[in-house]
Amino acid sequence: MHKVEDLKIWQKSMKLTKAVYMLTSQLPSDEKYGLGSQIKRSSISIPSNIAEGAGRNSNKEFKYFLSIANGSAYELQTQLLLLTELNLINKDKVQPNIESCIEIQKMIYVFQTKI
């Protein structure tokens, strides 16, 4: 088992989730319960799955939950790109979150290879 609060990957994904919540608060009201809700769920899934894996009894299980977190990171990246493609939020506001997503994806991959 790993102490989740000490994992940089978890810390960064928590930070991204907070940023995503702030970003989605800027969505038009007709999108807050559609795409906005889905974006929030994807972002929450990343640190949640890292935490669940960290609490498991084996590295094999931890890797499994890291792969789920990675899938959620790719899902979130796609949804953030949709925000700009649909002209719902300015690309300059979305791009830092996309970059964080990509950084987390890379961190997950490296972490999986080390455990």
Tab-separated table of N, CA, C and O in Angstrom:
chain	number	residue	atom	x	y	z
A	1	MET	N	0.847	-1.192	0.000
A	1	MET	CA	0.000	0.000	0.000
A	1	MET	C	0.883	1.242	0.000
A	1	MET	O	1.972	1.245	0.542
A	2	HIS	N	0.384	2.273	-0.633
A	2	HIS	CA	1.090	3.543	-0.740
A	2	HIS	C	0.287	4.614	-0.011
A	2	HIS	O	-0.940	4.579	-0.009
A	3	LYS	N	0.996	5.567	0.552
A	3	LYS	CA	0.311	6.696	1.181
A	3	LYS	C	-0.046	7.679	0.062
A	3	LYS	O	0.814	8.359	-0.495
A	4	VAL	N	-1.316	7.743	-0.270
A	4	VAL	CA	-1.773	8.471	-1.452
A	4	VAL	C	-1.421	9.961	-1.401
A	4	VAL	O	-1.078	10.555	-2.422
A	5	GLU	N	-1.478	10.559	-0.234
A	5	GLU	CA	-1.203	11.994	-0.127
A	5	GLU	C	0.234	12.345	-0.496
A	5	GLU	O	0.527	13.488	-0.833
A	6	ASP	N	1.131	11.359	-0.435
A	6	ASP	CA	2.536	11.600	-0.777
A	6	ASP	C	2.833	11.416	-2.262
A	6	ASP	O	3.925	11.753	-2.718
A	7	LEU	N	1.888	10.874	-3.005
A	7	LEU	CA	2.119	10.613	-4.438
A	7	LEU	C	1.928	11.887	-5.251
A	7	LEU	O	0.837	12.474	-5.260
A	8	LYS	N	2.984	12.324	-5.948
A	8	LYS	CA	2.901	13.547	-6.762
A	8	LYS	C	1.828	13.436	-7.835
A	8	LYS	O	1.161	14.411	-8.153
A	9	ILE	N	1.676	12.256	-8.365
A	9	ILE	CA	0.680	12.042	-9.407
A	9	ILE	C	-0.738	12.286	-8.872
A	9	ILE	O	-1.586	12.844	-9.557
A	10	TRP	N	-0.973	11.886	-7.636
A	10	TRP	CA	-2.275	12.130	-7.010
A	10	TRP	C	-2.440	13.620	-6.725
A	10	TRP	O	-3.496	14.186	-6.984
A	11	GLN	N	-1.397	14.255	-6.206
A	11	GLN	CA	-1.446	15.686	-5.908
A	11	GLN	C	-1.757	16.494	-7.161
A	11	GLN	O	-2.601	17.396	-7.145
A	12	LYS	N	-1.073	16.169	-8.261
A	12	LYS	CA	-1.303	16.898	-9.518
A	12	LYS	C	-2.709	16.654	-10.066
A	12	LYS	O	-3.333	17.559	-10.605
A	13	SER	N	-3.193	15.442	-9.920
A	13	SER	CA	-4.533	15.158	-10.429
A	13	SER	C	-5.601	15.835	-9.572
A	13	SER	O	-6.642	16.248	-10.089
A	14	MET	N	-5.346	15.989	-8.279
A	14	MET	CA	-6.274	16.739	-7.425
A	14	MET	C	-6.294	18.213	-7.840
A	14	MET	O	-7.359	18.837	-7.915
A	15	LYS	N	-5.131	18.734	-8.130
A	15	LYS	CA	-5.023	20.130	-8.572
A	15	LYS	C	-5.767	20.330	-9.900
A	15	LYS	O	-6.470	21.318	-10.088
A	16	LEU	N	-5.611	19.374	-10.810
A	16	LEU	CA	-6.310	19.441	-12.095
A	16	LEU	C	-7.823	19.387	-11.888
A	16	LEU	O	-8.560	20.140	-12.525
A	17	THR	N	-8.276	18.534	-11.003
A	17	THR	CA	-9.714	18.429	-10.744
A	17	THR	C	-10.268	19.762	-10.244
A	17	THR	O	-11.327	20.208	-10.696
A	18	LYS	N	-9.555	20.411	-9.344
A	18	LYS	CA	-10.000	21.724	-8.851
A	18	LYS	C	-10.052	22.741	-9.991
A	18	LYS	O	-11.013	23.512	-10.105
A	19	ALA	N	-9.023	22.729	-10.855
A	19	ALA	CA	-8.984	23.657	-11.989
A	19	ALA	C	-10.137	23.395	-12.956
A	19	ALA	O	-10.746	24.326	-13.488
A	20	VAL	N	-10.457	22.116	-13.165
A	20	VAL	CA	-11.559	21.747	-14.054
A	20	VAL	C	-12.889	22.240	-13.483
A	20	VAL	O	-13.739	22.741	-14.220
A	21	TYR	N	-13.059	22.132	-12.184
A	21	TYR	CA	-14.284	22.628	-11.558
A	21	TYR	C	-14.423	24.140	-11.768
A	21	TYR	O	-15.513	24.641	-12.060
A	22	MET	N	-13.319	24.848	-11.634
A	22	MET	CA	-13.352	26.299	-11.851
A	22	MET	C	-13.677	26.607	-13.326
A	22	MET	O	-14.454	27.510	-13.625
A	23	LEU	N	-13.084	25.841	-14.213
A	23	LEU	CA	-13.307	26.043	-15.643
A	23	LEU	C	-14.759	25.776	-16.029
A	23	LEU	O	-15.379	26.564	-16.742
A	24	THR	N	-15.316	24.679	-15.554
A	24	THR	CA	-16.683	24.325	-15.943
A	24	THR	C	-17.718	25.279	-15.351
A	24	THR	O	-18.835	25.357	-15.852
A	25	SER	N	-17.346	26.007	-14.324
A	25	SER	CA	-18.281	26.998	-13.772
A	25	SER	C	-18.521	28.143	-14.760
A	25	SER	O	-19.485	28.885	-14.622
A	26	GLN	N	-17.664	28.241	-15.777
A	26	GLN	CA	-17.795	29.279	-16.794
A	26	GLN	C	-18.648	28.845	-17.989
A	26	GLN	O	-18.874	29.625	-18.909
A	27	LEU	N	-19.090	27.609	-17.972
A	27	LEU	CA	-19.901	27.104	-19.085
A	27	LEU	C	-21.280	27.763	-19.099
A	27	LEU	O	-21.810	28.125	-18.045
A	28	PRO	N	-21.869	27.872	-20.287
A	28	PRO	CA	-23.255	28.342	-20.359
A	28	PRO	C	-24.160	27.403	-19.573
A	28	PRO	O	-23.886	26.201	-19.465
A	29	SER	N	-25.212	27.925	-19.028
A	29	SER	CA	-26.081	27.133	-18.151
A	29	SER	C	-26.645	25.887	-18.843
A	29	SER	O	-26.848	24.865	-18.195
A	30	ASP	N	-26.864	25.932	-20.149
A	30	ASP	CA	-27.424	24.764	-20.831
A	30	ASP	C	-26.393	23.640	-21.008
A	30	ASP	O	-26.757	22.527	-21.372
A	31	GLU	N	-25.114	23.895	-20.719
A	31	GLU	CA	-24.083	22.861	-20.819
A	31	GLU	C	-23.576	22.378	-19.472
A	31	GLU	O	-22.831	21.418	-19.402
A	32	LYS	N	-23.966	23.030	-18.404
A	32	LYS	CA	-23.445	22.659	-17.086
A	32	LYS	C	-23.842	21.242	-16.687
A	32	LYS	O	-23.128	20.573	-15.959
A	33	TYR	N	-24.989	20.771	-17.150
A	33	TYR	CA	-25.446	19.441	-16.768
A	33	TYR	C	-25.206	18.410	-17.856
A	33	TYR	O	-25.473	17.238	-17.660
A	34	GLY	N	-24.687	18.838	-18.983
A	34	GLY	CA	-24.353	17.924	-20.067
A	34	GLY	C	-22.856	17.662	-20.073
A	34	GLY	O	-22.335	16.883	-19.259
A	35	LEU	N	-22.173	18.336	-20.965
A	35	LEU	CA	-20.732	18.176	-21.101
A	35	LEU	C	-20.010	18.578	-19.814
A	35	LEU	O	-19.059	17.915	-19.396
A	36	GLY	N	-20.472	19.618	-19.157
A	36	GLY	CA	-19.831	20.071	-17.921
A	36	GLY	C	-19.834	19.001	-16.851
A	36	GLY	O	-18.826	18.761	-16.174
A	37	SER	N	-20.938	18.331	-16.692
A	37	SER	CA	-21.052	17.264	-15.705
A	37	SER	C	-20.129	16.094	-16.055
A	37	SER	O	-19.466	15.521	-15.182
A	38	GLN	N	-20.063	15.752	-17.326
A	38	GLN	CA	-19.207	14.648	-17.767
A	38	GLN	C	-17.733	14.986	-17.554
A	38	GLN	O	-16.937	14.140	-17.141
A	39	ILE	N	-17.368	16.228	-17.809
A	39	ILE	CA	-15.985	16.668	-17.604
A	39	ILE	C	-15.608	16.556	-16.127
A	39	ILE	O	-14.525	16.095	-15.781
A	40	LYS	N	-16.513	16.969	-15.262
A	40	LYS	CA	-16.246	16.859	-13.823
A	40	LYS	C	-16.055	15.406	-13.410
A	40	LYS	O	-15.142	15.080	-12.646
A	41	ARG	N	-16.915	14.516	-13.912
A	41	ARG	CA	-16.804	13.104	-13.553
A	41	ARG	C	-15.477	12.509	-14.026
A	41	ARG	O	-14.837	11.746	-13.298
A	42	SER	N	-15.060	12.870	-15.228
A	42	SER	CA	-13.780	12.370	-15.745
A	42	SER	C	-12.621	12.847	-14.883
A	42	SER	O	-11.714	12.074	-14.570
A	43	SER	N	-12.664	14.117	-14.512
A	43	SER	CA	-11.556	14.663	-13.718
A	43	SER	C	-11.507	14.033	-12.328
A	43	SER	O	-10.436	13.717	-11.817
A	44	ILE	N	-12.660	13.819	-11.728
A	44	ILE	CA	-12.726	13.194	-10.405
A	44	ILE	C	-12.215	11.754	-10.455
A	44	ILE	O	-11.589	11.262	-9.513
A	45	SER	N	-12.458	11.086	-11.555
A	45	SER	CA	-12.066	9.694	-11.696
A	45	SER	C	-10.549	9.501	-11.636
A	45	SER	O	-10.076	8.454	-11.179
A	46	ILE	N	-9.787	10.494	-12.054
A	46	ILE	CA	-8.326	10.342	-12.092
A	46	ILE	C	-7.759	10.177	-10.672
A	46	ILE	O	-7.187	9.130	-10.363
A	47	PRO	N	-7.904	11.173	-9.784
A	47	PRO	CA	-7.334	10.982	-8.440
A	47	PRO	C	-8.044	9.881	-7.652
A	47	PRO	O	-7.421	9.214	-6.813
A	48	SER	N	-9.322	9.676	-7.933
A	48	SER	CA	-10.061	8.628	-7.211
A	48	SER	C	-9.504	7.245	-7.508
A	48	SER	O	-9.337	6.422	-6.595
A	49	ASN	N	-9.209	6.975	-8.760
A	49	ASN	CA	-8.664	5.666	-9.115
A	49	ASN	C	-7.222	5.504	-8.661
A	49	ASN	O	-6.808	4.413	-8.283
A	50	ILE	N	-6.464	6.587	-8.659
A	50	ILE	CA	-5.105	6.521	-8.114
A	50	ILE	C	-5.182	6.168	-6.628
A	50	ILE	O	-4.452	5.308	-6.135
A	51	ALA	N	-6.101	6.815	-5.921
A	51	ALA	CA	-6.268	6.558	-4.492
A	51	ALA	C	-6.727	5.121	-4.241
A	51	ALA	O	-6.217	4.437	-3.343
A	52	GLU	N	-7.689	4.662	-5.041
A	52	GLU	CA	-8.174	3.295	-4.840
A	52	GLU	C	-7.062	2.285	-5.082
A	52	GLU	O	-6.894	1.327	-4.326
A	53	GLY	N	-6.281	2.503	-6.130
A	53	GLY	CA	-5.164	1.601	-6.407
A	53	GLY	C	-4.115	1.623	-5.318
A	53	GLY	O	-3.563	0.579	-4.944
A	54	ALA	N	-3.847	2.806	-4.785
A	54	ALA	CA	-2.852	2.936	-3.718
A	54	ALA	C	-3.278	2.168	-2.477
A	54	ALA	O	-2.438	1.687	-1.712
A	55	GLY	N	-4.570	2.032	-2.285
A	55	GLY	CA	-5.084	1.334	-1.117
A	55	GLY	C	-5.215	-0.167	-1.295
A	55	GLY	O	-5.604	-0.877	-0.367
A	56	ARG	N	-4.898	-0.651	-2.468
A	56	ARG	CA	-5.007	-2.087	-2.720
A	56	ARG	C	-3.795	-2.834	-2.164
A	56	ARG	O	-2.794	-2.242	-1.794
A	57	ASN	N	-3.895	-4.149	-2.168
A	57	ASN	CA	-2.885	-4.982	-1.512
A	57	ASN	C	-1.724	-5.405	-2.395
A	57	ASN	O	-0.765	-5.985	-1.902
A	58	SER	N	-1.801	-5.159	-3.682
A	58	SER	CA	-0.710	-5.599	-4.548
A	58	SER	C	-0.418	-4.548	-5.615
A	58	SER	O	-1.275	-3.735	-5.974
A	59	ASN	N	0.800	-4.604	-6.126
A	59	ASN	CA	1.182	-3.691	-7.203
A	59	ASN	C	0.403	-3.988	-8.486
A	59	ASN	O	0.129	-3.079	-9.263
A	60	LYS	N	0.047	-5.240	-8.685
A	60	LYS	CA	-0.748	-5.613	-9.856
A	60	LYS	C	-2.093	-4.883	-9.834
A	60	LYS	O	-2.537	-4.336	-10.847
A	61	GLU	N	-2.730	-4.876	-8.675
A	61	GLU	CA	-4.005	-4.162	-8.534
A	61	GLU	C	-3.800	-2.655	-8.709
A	61	GLU	O	-4.622	-1.988	-9.334
A	62	PHE	N	-2.713	-2.144	-8.139
A	62	PHE	CA	-2.422	-0.717	-8.264
A	62	PHE	C	-2.261	-0.343	-9.732
A	62	PHE	O	-2.828	0.645	-10.197
A	63	LYS	N	-1.530	-1.141	-10.495
A	63	LYS	CA	-1.345	-0.871	-11.930
A	63	LYS	C	-2.690	-0.860	-12.659
A	63	LYS	O	-2.911	-0.052	-13.558
A	64	TYR	N	-3.566	-1.761	-12.271
A	64	TYR	CA	-4.895	-1.826	-12.894
A	64	TYR	C	-5.641	-0.507	-12.688
A	64	TYR	O	-6.209	0.051	-13.632
A	65	PHE	N	-5.638	-0.001	-11.460
A	65	PHE	CA	-6.350	1.250	-11.190
A	65	PHE	C	-5.639	2.447	-11.820
A	65	PHE	O	-6.293	3.420	-12.209
A	66	LEU	N	-4.326	2.379	-11.953
A	66	LEU	CA	-3.607	3.436	-12.672
A	66	LEU	C	-4.026	3.453	-14.143
A	66	LEU	O	-4.150	4.524	-14.739
A	67	SER	N	-4.268	2.272	-14.708
A	67	SER	CA	-4.706	2.231	-16.114
A	67	SER	C	-6.101	2.835	-16.267
A	67	SER	O	-6.389	3.498	-17.269
A	68	ILE	N	-6.959	2.633	-15.274
A	68	ILE	CA	-8.282	3.261	-15.314
A	68	ILE	C	-8.141	4.780	-15.198
A	68	ILE	O	-8.788	5.535	-15.936
A	69	ALA	N	-7.268	5.239	-14.304
A	69	ALA	CA	-7.021	6.675	-14.150
A	69	ALA	C	-6.488	7.257	-15.452
A	69	ALA	O	-6.880	8.360	-15.859
A	70	ASN	N	-5.622	6.513	-16.128
A	70	ASN	CA	-5.069	6.987	-17.394
A	70	ASN	C	-6.154	7.106	-18.457
A	70	ASN	O	-6.190	8.079	-19.217
A	71	GLY	N	-7.049	6.136	-18.501
A	71	GLY	CA	-8.172	6.218	-19.436
A	71	GLY	C	-9.028	7.438	-19.163
A	71	GLY	O	-9.460	8.131	-20.091
A	72	SER	N	-9.251	7.732	-17.893
A	72	SER	CA	-10.028	8.925	-17.533
A	72	SER	C	-9.302	10.202	-17.926
A	72	SER	O	-9.934	11.182	-18.319
A	73	ALA	N	-7.977	10.189	-17.837
A	73	ALA	CA	-7.199	11.363	-18.244
A	73	ALA	C	-7.339	11.610	-19.751
A	73	ALA	O	-7.471	12.760	-20.194
A	74	TYR	N	-7.339	10.547	-20.531
A	74	TYR	CA	-7.541	10.701	-21.976
A	74	TYR	C	-8.973	11.139	-22.289
A	74	TYR	O	-9.203	11.940	-23.199
A	75	GLU	N	-9.918	10.609	-21.537
A	75	GLU	CA	-11.309	11.022	-21.703
A	75	GLU	C	-11.449	12.510	-21.394
A	75	GLU	O	-12.078	13.266	-22.155
A	76	LEU	N	-10.845	12.944	-20.297
A	76	LEU	CA	-10.897	14.359	-19.919
A	76	LEU	C	-10.245	15.234	-20.976
A	76	LEU	O	-10.784	16.279	-21.338
A	77	GLN	N	-9.108	14.803	-21.490
A	77	GLN	CA	-8.429	15.578	-22.533
A	77	GLN	C	-9.344	15.777	-23.742
A	77	GLN	O	-9.460	16.878	-24.278
A	78	THR	N	-10.018	14.734	-24.150
A	78	THR	CA	-10.944	14.814	-25.283
A	78	THR	C	-12.082	15.788	-25.002
A	78	THR	O	-12.445	16.605	-25.845
A	79	GLN	N	-12.623	15.702	-23.806
A	79	GLN	CA	-13.740	16.590	-23.449
A	79	GLN	C	-13.306	18.041	-23.360
A	79	GLN	O	-14.048	18.946	-23.760
A	80	LEU	N	-12.094	18.275	-22.872
A	80	LEU	CA	-11.580	19.650	-22.824
A	80	LEU	C	-11.374	20.202	-24.236
A	80	LEU	O	-11.670	21.371	-24.506
A	81	LEU	N	-10.896	19.343	-25.121
A	81	LEU	CA	-10.748	19.770	-26.521
A	81	LEU	C	-12.104	20.118	-27.136
A	81	LEU	O	-12.227	21.061	-27.918
A	82	LEU	N	-13.128	19.363	-26.758
A	82	LEU	CA	-14.481	19.657	-27.245
A	82	LEU	C	-14.964	21.042	-26.807
A	82	LEU	O	-15.676	21.708	-27.552
A	83	LEU	N	-14.568	21.452	-25.608
A	83	LEU	CA	-14.962	22.792	-25.146
A	83	LEU	C	-14.509	23.869	-26.124
A	83	LEU	O	-15.248	24.807	-26.402
A	84	THR	N	-13.296	23.703	-26.637
A	84	THR	CA	-12.790	24.706	-27.584
A	84	THR	C	-13.371	24.498	-28.983
A	84	THR	O	-13.696	25.461	-29.659
A	85	GLU	N	-13.524	23.229	-29.383
A	85	GLU	CA	-14.093	22.937	-30.706
A	85	GLU	C	-15.523	23.449	-30.833
A	85	GLU	O	-15.955	23.875	-31.910
A	86	LEU	N	-16.261	23.406	-29.733
A	86	LEU	CA	-17.650	23.871	-29.725
A	86	LEU	C	-17.766	25.353	-29.356
A	86	LEU	O	-18.874	25.865	-29.208
A	87	ASN	N	-16.616	25.999	-29.197
A	87	ASN	CA	-16.555	27.426	-28.833
A	87	ASN	C	-17.330	27.732	-27.550
A	87	ASN	O	-17.969	28.776	-27.429
A	88	LEU	N	-17.239	26.818	-26.587
A	88	LEU	CA	-17.918	27.027	-25.314
A	88	LEU	C	-17.049	27.819	-24.338
A	88	LEU	O	-17.560	28.578	-23.524
A	89	ILE	N	-15.731	27.600	-24.418
A	89	ILE	CA	-14.774	28.325	-23.576
A	89	ILE	C	-13.542	28.612	-24.429
A	89	ILE	O	-13.112	27.773	-25.229
A	90	ASN	N	-12.966	29.773	-24.223
A	90	ASN	CA	-11.787	30.204	-24.968
A	90	ASN	C	-10.632	29.215	-24.794
A	90	ASN	O	-10.367	28.756	-23.689
A	91	LYS	N	-9.950	28.931	-25.887
A	91	LYS	CA	-8.854	27.960	-25.893
A	91	LYS	C	-7.760	28.326	-24.891
A	91	LYS	O	-7.164	27.443	-24.268
A	92	ASP	N	-7.499	29.613	-24.706
A	92	ASP	CA	-6.458	30.043	-23.761
A	92	ASP	C	-6.769	29.628	-22.330
A	92	ASP	O	-5.870	29.395	-21.534
A	93	LYS	N	-8.041	29.530	-21.997
A	93	LYS	CA	-8.445	29.115	-20.644
A	93	LYS	C	-8.407	27.595	-20.486
A	93	LYS	O	-8.201	27.089	-19.396
A	94	VAL	N	-8.597	26.889	-21.588
A	94	VAL	CA	-8.658	25.428	-21.549
A	94	VAL	C	-7.271	24.792	-21.656
A	94	VAL	O	-6.993	23.772	-21.023
A	95	GLN	N	-6.396	25.405	-22.437
A	95	GLN	CA	-5.088	24.814	-22.762
A	95	GLN	C	-4.251	24.415	-21.545
A	95	GLN	O	-3.672	23.323	-21.538
A	96	PRO	N	-4.172	25.224	-20.490
A	96	PRO	CA	-3.370	24.785	-19.332
A	96	PRO	C	-3.886	23.476	-18.718
A	96	PRO	O	-3.099	22.652	-18.248
A	97	ASN	N	-5.179	23.275	-18.761
A	97	ASN	CA	-5.763	22.036	-18.245
A	97	ASN	C	-5.427	20.852	-19.150
A	97	ASN	O	-5.178	19.742	-18.656
A	98	ILE	N	-5.421	21.081	-20.440
A	98	ILE	CA	-5.041	20.024	-21.386
A	98	ILE	C	-3.587	19.641	-21.153
A	98	ILE	O	-3.239	18.454	-21.127
A	99	GLU	N	-2.736	20.640	-20.950
A	99	GLU	CA	-1.320	20.365	-20.696
A	99	GLU	C	-1.133	19.581	-19.393
A	99	GLU	O	-0.302	18.671	-19.328
A	100	SER	N	-1.901	19.910	-18.382
A	100	SER	CA	-1.850	19.153	-17.120
A	100	SER	C	-2.287	17.711	-17.332
A	100	SER	O	-1.706	16.778	-16.767
A	101	CYS	N	-3.313	17.533	-18.146
A	101	CYS	CA	-3.807	16.193	-18.477
A	101	CYS	C	-2.699	15.360	-19.122
A	101	CYS	O	-2.482	14.208	-18.731
A	102	ILE	N	-2.037	15.939	-20.081
A	102	ILE	CA	-0.964	15.236	-20.794
A	102	ILE	C	0.182	14.906	-19.841
A	102	ILE	O	0.739	13.797	-19.878
A	103	GLU	N	0.522	15.835	-18.963
A	103	GLU	CA	1.578	15.589	-17.977
A	103	GLU	C	1.196	14.428	-17.059
A	103	GLU	O	2.014	13.544	-16.772
A	104	ILE	N	-0.044	14.384	-16.625
A	104	ILE	CA	-0.519	13.305	-15.755
A	104	ILE	C	-0.498	11.971	-16.500
A	104	ILE	O	-0.116	10.942	-15.937
A	105	GLN	N	-0.878	11.977	-17.774
A	105	GLN	CA	-0.832	10.752	-18.573
A	105	GLN	C	0.592	10.198	-18.617
A	105	GLN	O	0.810	8.993	-18.448
A	106	LYS	N	1.562	11.074	-18.828
A	106	LYS	CA	2.968	10.661	-18.872
A	106	LYS	C	3.427	10.145	-17.513
A	106	LYS	O	4.137	9.138	-17.428
A	107	MET	N	3.010	10.829	-16.452
A	107	MET	CA	3.390	10.418	-15.107
A	107	MET	C	2.813	9.038	-14.772
A	107	MET	O	3.492	8.211	-14.160
A	108	ILE	N	1.583	8.801	-15.183
A	108	ILE	CA	0.957	7.505	-14.929
A	108	ILE	C	1.737	6.406	-15.643
A	108	ILE	O	2.035	5.360	-15.062
A	109	TYR	N	2.091	6.652	-16.887
A	109	TYR	CA	2.833	5.650	-17.654
A	109	TYR	C	4.156	5.310	-16.969
A	109	TYR	O	4.482	4.130	-16.767
A	110	VAL	N	4.892	6.340	-16.582
A	110	VAL	CA	6.183	6.110	-15.931
A	110	VAL	C	6.000	5.382	-14.604
A	110	VAL	O	6.738	4.442	-14.281
A	111	PHE	N	5.004	5.795	-13.858
A	111	PHE	CA	4.741	5.178	-12.556
A	111	PHE	C	4.392	3.699	-12.716
A	111	PHE	O	4.858	2.857	-11.949
A	112	GLN	N	3.604	3.390	-13.726
A	112	GLN	CA	3.236	1.989	-13.978
A	112	GLN	C	4.462	1.139	-14.293
A	112	GLN	O	4.512	-0.022	-13.911
A	113	THR	N	5.415	1.709	-15.010
A	113	THR	CA	6.604	0.932	-15.366
A	113	THR	C	7.529	0.713	-14.167
A	113	THR	O	8.351	-0.195	-14.193
A	114	LYS	N	7.381	1.549	-13.134
A	114	LYS	CA	8.272	1.451	-11.968
A	114	LYS	C	7.726	0.580	-10.855
A	114	LYS	O	8.469	0.209	-9.955
A	115	ILE	N	6.432	0.276	-10.880
A	115	ILE	CA	5.905	-0.562	-9.795
A	115	ILE	C	5.609	-1.969	-10.286
A	115	ILE	O	5.570	-2.255	-11.434
